[in-house]
mmCIF file of C-alpha atoms in Angstrom:
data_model
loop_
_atom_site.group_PDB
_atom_site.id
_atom_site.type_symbol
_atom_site.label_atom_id
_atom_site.label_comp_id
_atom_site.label_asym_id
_atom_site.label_seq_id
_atom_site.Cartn_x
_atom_site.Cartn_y
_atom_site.Cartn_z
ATOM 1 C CA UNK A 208 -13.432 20.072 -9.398
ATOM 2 C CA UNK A 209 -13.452 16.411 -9.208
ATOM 3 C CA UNK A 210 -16.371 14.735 -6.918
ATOM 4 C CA UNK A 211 -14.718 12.699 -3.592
ATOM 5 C CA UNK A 212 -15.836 9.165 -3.755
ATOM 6 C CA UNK A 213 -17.580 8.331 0.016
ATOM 7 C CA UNK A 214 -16.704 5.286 0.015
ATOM 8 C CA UNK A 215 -15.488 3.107 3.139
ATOM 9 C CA UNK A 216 -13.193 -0.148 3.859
ATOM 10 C CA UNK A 217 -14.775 -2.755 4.684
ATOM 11 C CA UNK A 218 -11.782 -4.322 5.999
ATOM 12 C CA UNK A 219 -8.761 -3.107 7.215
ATOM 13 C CA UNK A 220 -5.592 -5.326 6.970
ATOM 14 C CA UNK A 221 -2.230 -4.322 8.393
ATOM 15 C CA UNK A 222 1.176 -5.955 8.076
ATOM 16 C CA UNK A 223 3.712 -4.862 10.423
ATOM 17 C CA UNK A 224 6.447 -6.884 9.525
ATOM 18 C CA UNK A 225 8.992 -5.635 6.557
ATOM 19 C CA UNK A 226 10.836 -8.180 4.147
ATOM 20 C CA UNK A 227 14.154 -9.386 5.130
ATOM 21 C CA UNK A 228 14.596 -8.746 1.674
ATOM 22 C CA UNK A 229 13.814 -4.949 1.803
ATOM 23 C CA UNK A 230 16.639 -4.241 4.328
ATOM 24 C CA UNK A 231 18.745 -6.509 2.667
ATOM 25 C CA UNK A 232 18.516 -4.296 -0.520
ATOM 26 C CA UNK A 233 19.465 -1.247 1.511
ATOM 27 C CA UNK A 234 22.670 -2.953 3.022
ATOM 28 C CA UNK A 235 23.637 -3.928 -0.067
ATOM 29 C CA UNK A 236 24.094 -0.098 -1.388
ATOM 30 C CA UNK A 237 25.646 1.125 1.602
ATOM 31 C CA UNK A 238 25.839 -0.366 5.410
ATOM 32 C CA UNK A 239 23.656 1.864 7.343
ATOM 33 C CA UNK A 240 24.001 2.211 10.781
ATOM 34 C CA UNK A 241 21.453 -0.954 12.710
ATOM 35 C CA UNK A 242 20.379 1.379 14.919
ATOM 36 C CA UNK A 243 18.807 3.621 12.597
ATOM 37 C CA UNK A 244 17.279 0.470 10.438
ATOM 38 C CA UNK A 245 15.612 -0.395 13.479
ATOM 39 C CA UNK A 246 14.743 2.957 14.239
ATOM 40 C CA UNK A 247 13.077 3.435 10.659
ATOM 41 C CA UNK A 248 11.278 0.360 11.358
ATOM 42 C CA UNK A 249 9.669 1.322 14.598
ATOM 43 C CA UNK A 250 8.774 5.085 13.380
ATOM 44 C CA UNK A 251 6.930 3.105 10.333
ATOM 45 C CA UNK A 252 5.277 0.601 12.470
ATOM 46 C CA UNK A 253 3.948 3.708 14.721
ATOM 47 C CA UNK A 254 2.700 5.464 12.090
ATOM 48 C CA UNK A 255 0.640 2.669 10.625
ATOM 49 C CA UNK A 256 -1.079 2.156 13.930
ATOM 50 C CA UNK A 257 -1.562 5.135 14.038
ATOM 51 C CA UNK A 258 -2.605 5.333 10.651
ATOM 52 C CA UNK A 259 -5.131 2.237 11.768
ATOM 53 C CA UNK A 260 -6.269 3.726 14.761
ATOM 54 C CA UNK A 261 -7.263 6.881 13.038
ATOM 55 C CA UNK A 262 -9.026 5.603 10.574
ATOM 56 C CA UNK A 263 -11.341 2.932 12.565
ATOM 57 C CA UNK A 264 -12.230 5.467 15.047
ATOM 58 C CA UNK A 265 -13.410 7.484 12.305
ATOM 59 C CA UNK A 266 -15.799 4.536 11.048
ATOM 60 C CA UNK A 267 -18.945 5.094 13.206
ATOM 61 C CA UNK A 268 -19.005 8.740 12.449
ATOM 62 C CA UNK A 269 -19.315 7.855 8.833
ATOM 63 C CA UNK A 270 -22.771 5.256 9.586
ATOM 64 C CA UNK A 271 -25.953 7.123 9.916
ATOM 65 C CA UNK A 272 -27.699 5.828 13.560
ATOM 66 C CA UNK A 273 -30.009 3.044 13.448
#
């Protein structure tokens, strides 16, 4: 069984915005519905604050006291 690394970020960076680009790519296939591209959008914005959120509160449980 392979060994977990215990290793923490330093730093935590988080970009909210997507690339005009992106959605661009997915009209181009097909034209989704804007109300479920925006709807996608917000769902993945949540779940990287949440994402965030989780994962600094963790951060002081992983430092031994002083």
């Amino acid at each position: 069984m392979a060994r977990q690394r215990q290793t923490t970020a330093t730093k935590l960076r988080l970009v909210t915005q997507t690339s005009d680009e992106a959605v661009a790519r997915v009209a181009e296939a097909q034209e989704p519905d804007p109300r479920l591209v925006d709807l996608v959008r917000q769902l993945a914005r949540q779940a990287a604050r949440d994402f965030v959120q989780q994962e600094t509160a963790r951060l002081p449980r992983d430092r031994l006291p002083d």
